[in-house]
C-alpha positions as semicolon CSV with decimal commas, in nm:
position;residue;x (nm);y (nm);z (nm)
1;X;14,041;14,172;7,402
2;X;14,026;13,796;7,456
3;X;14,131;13,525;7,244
4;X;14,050;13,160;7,300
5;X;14,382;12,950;7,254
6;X;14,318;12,636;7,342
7;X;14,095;12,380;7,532
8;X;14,222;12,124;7,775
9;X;14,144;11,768;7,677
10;X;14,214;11,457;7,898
11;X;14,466;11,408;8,165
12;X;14,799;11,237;8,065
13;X;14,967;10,999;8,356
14;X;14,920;11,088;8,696
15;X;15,139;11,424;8,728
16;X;14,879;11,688;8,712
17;X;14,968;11,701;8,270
18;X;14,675;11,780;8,037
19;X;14,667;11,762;7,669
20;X;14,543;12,062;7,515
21;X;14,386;12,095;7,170
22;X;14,586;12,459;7,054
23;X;14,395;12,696;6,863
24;X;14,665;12,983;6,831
25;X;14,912;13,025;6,546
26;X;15,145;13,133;6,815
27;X;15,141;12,891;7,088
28;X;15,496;12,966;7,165
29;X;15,386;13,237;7,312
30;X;15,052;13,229;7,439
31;X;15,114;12,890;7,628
32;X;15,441;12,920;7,721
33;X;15,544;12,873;8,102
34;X;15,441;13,177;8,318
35;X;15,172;13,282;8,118
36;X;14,826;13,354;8,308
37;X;14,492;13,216;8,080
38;X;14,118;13,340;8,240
39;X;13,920;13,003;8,177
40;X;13,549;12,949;8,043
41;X;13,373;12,863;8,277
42;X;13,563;13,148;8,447
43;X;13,493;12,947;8,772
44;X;13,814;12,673;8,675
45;X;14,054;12,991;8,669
46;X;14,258;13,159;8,647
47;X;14,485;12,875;8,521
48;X;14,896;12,998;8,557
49;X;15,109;12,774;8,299
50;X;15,352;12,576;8,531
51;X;15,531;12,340;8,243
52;X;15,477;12,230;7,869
53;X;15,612;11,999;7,651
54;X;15,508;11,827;7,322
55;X;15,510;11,441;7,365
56;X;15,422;11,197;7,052
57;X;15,266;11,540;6,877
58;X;15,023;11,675;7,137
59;X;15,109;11,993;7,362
60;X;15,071;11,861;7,699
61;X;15,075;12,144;7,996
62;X;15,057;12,140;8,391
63;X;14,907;12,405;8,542
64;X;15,001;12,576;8,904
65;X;14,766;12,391;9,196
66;X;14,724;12,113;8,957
67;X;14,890;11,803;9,092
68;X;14,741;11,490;9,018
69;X;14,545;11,300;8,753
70;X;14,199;11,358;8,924
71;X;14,255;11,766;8,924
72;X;14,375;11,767;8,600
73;X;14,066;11,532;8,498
74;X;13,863;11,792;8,634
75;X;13,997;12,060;8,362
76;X;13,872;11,905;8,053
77;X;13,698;12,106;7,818
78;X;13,827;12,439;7,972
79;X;13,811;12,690;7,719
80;X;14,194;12,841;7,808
81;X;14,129;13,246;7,702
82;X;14,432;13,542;7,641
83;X;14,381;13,874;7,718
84;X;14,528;14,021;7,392
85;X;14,599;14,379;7,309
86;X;14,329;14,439;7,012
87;X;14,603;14,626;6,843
88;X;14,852;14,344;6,809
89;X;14,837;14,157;6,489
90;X;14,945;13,803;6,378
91;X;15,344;13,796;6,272
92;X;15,247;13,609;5,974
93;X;15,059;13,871;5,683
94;X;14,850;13,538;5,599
95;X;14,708;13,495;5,916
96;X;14,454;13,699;6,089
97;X;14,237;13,708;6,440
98;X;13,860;13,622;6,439
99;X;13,806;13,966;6,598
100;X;13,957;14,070;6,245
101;X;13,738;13,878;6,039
102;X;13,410;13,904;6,220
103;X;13,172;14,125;5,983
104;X;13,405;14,158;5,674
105;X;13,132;14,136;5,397
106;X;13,158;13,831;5,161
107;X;13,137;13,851;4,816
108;X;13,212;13,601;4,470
109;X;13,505;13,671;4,238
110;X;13,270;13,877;4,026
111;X;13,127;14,113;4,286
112;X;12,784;13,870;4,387
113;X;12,765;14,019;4,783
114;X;12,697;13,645;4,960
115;X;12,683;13,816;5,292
116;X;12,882;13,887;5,611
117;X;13,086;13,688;5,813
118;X;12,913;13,623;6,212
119;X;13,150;13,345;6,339
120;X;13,431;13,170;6,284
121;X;13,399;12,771;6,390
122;X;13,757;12,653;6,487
123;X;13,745;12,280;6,368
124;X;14,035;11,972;6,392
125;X;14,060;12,002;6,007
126;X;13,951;12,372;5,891
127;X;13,836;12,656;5,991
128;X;13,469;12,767;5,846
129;X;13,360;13,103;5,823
130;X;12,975;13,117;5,913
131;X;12,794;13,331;5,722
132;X;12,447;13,541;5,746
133;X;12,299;13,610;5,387
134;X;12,057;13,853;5,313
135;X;11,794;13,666;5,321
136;X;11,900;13,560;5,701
137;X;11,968;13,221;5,622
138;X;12,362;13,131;5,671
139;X;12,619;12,914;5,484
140;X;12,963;12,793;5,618
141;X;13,263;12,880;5,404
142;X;13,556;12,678;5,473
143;X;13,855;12,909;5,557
144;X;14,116;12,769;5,253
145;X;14,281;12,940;5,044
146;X;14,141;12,785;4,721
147;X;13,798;12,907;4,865
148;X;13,897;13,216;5,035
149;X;14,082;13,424;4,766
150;X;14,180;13,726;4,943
151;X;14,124;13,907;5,287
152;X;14,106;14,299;5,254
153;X;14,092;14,418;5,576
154;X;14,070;14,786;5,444
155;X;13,796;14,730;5,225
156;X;13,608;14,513;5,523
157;X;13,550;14,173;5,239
158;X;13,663;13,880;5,162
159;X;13,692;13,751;4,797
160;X;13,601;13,364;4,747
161;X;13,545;13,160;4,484
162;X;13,317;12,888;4,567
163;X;13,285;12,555;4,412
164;X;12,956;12,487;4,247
165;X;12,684;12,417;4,547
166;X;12,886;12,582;4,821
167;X;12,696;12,852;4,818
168;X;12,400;12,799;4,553
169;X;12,194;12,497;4,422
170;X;12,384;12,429;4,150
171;X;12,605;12,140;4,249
172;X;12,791;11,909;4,014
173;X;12,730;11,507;4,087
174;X;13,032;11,328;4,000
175;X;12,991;10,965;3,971
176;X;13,230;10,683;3,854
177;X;12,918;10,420;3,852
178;X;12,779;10,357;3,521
179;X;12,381;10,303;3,462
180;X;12,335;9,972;3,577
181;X;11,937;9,955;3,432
């Protein structure tokens, strides 16, 4: 199975270094020196991890072959992929692979079925669960734990309780402005 773990931003100095967005829990060991990532577009790899290092808070890598600014340059936006064995879980029991969470049914507190999860969209701040109601229309979910109660990967749902208008019309306005007519 294959797991996207990061994607290669801009170059950094003229060294062959790339900063990489990381989108693994466990990038000590999926990016970690030695380590062999396919690429999307599959044409850019394979990529073999050569050196990393964290400088002012961003991973920064150099890949094998990759020796100056303009190669490096050429890398951005590469999709850096794992080959994963589908078996292995997370070492954390709070976290969980998308492969885990795609099609778990969604459903309220009280039981309401909202409808199943078909993607998981890996953003900067959160991560949203996109879901498919019934009706085919979807709704994004954002992947917190105030929203996202529980994960039962037995039962194939996940428990949320959603604030008012997540999920329905009936969203609260809050405003500190008085009436000024």
């Amino acid at each position: 199975m294959q797991l996207v773990v990061a994607r290669i931003g801009r170059a950094h100095g003229i060294k062959g270094e790339v900063t990489v967005e990381v989108r693994t829990d466990e990038p000590e060991l999926r990016l970690a020196p030695g380590a062999v990532l396919l690429t999307d577009p599959a044409a850019t790899g394979p990529l073999t991890i050569e050196t990393g290092r964290v400088h002012s808070g961003r991973l920064l890598l150099r890949f094998e072959g990759v020796k100056d600014r303009t190669a490096a340059e050429a890398l951005r936006n590469t999709l850096l992929i794992a080959e994963v064995d589908p078996e292995e879980l997370p070492e954390d029991e709070d976290e969980y692979y998308d492969h885990q969470l795609i099609d778990l049914d969604v459903v309220t507190a009280d039981g309401v079925e909202v409808g199943r999860i078909t993607e998981i969209s890996h953003l900067p701040s959160q991560d949203l669960f996109i879901v498919e109601r019934p009706d085919g229309s979807e709704v994004m979910i954002p992947f917190v734990e105030e929203i996202v109660t529980e994960i039962d990967l037995e039962e194939q749902k996940a428990v949320i309780t959603p604030p008012p208008g997540l999920i329905d019309d009936q969203a609260e306005i809050a405003s500190s402005r008085e009436d000024s007519a």
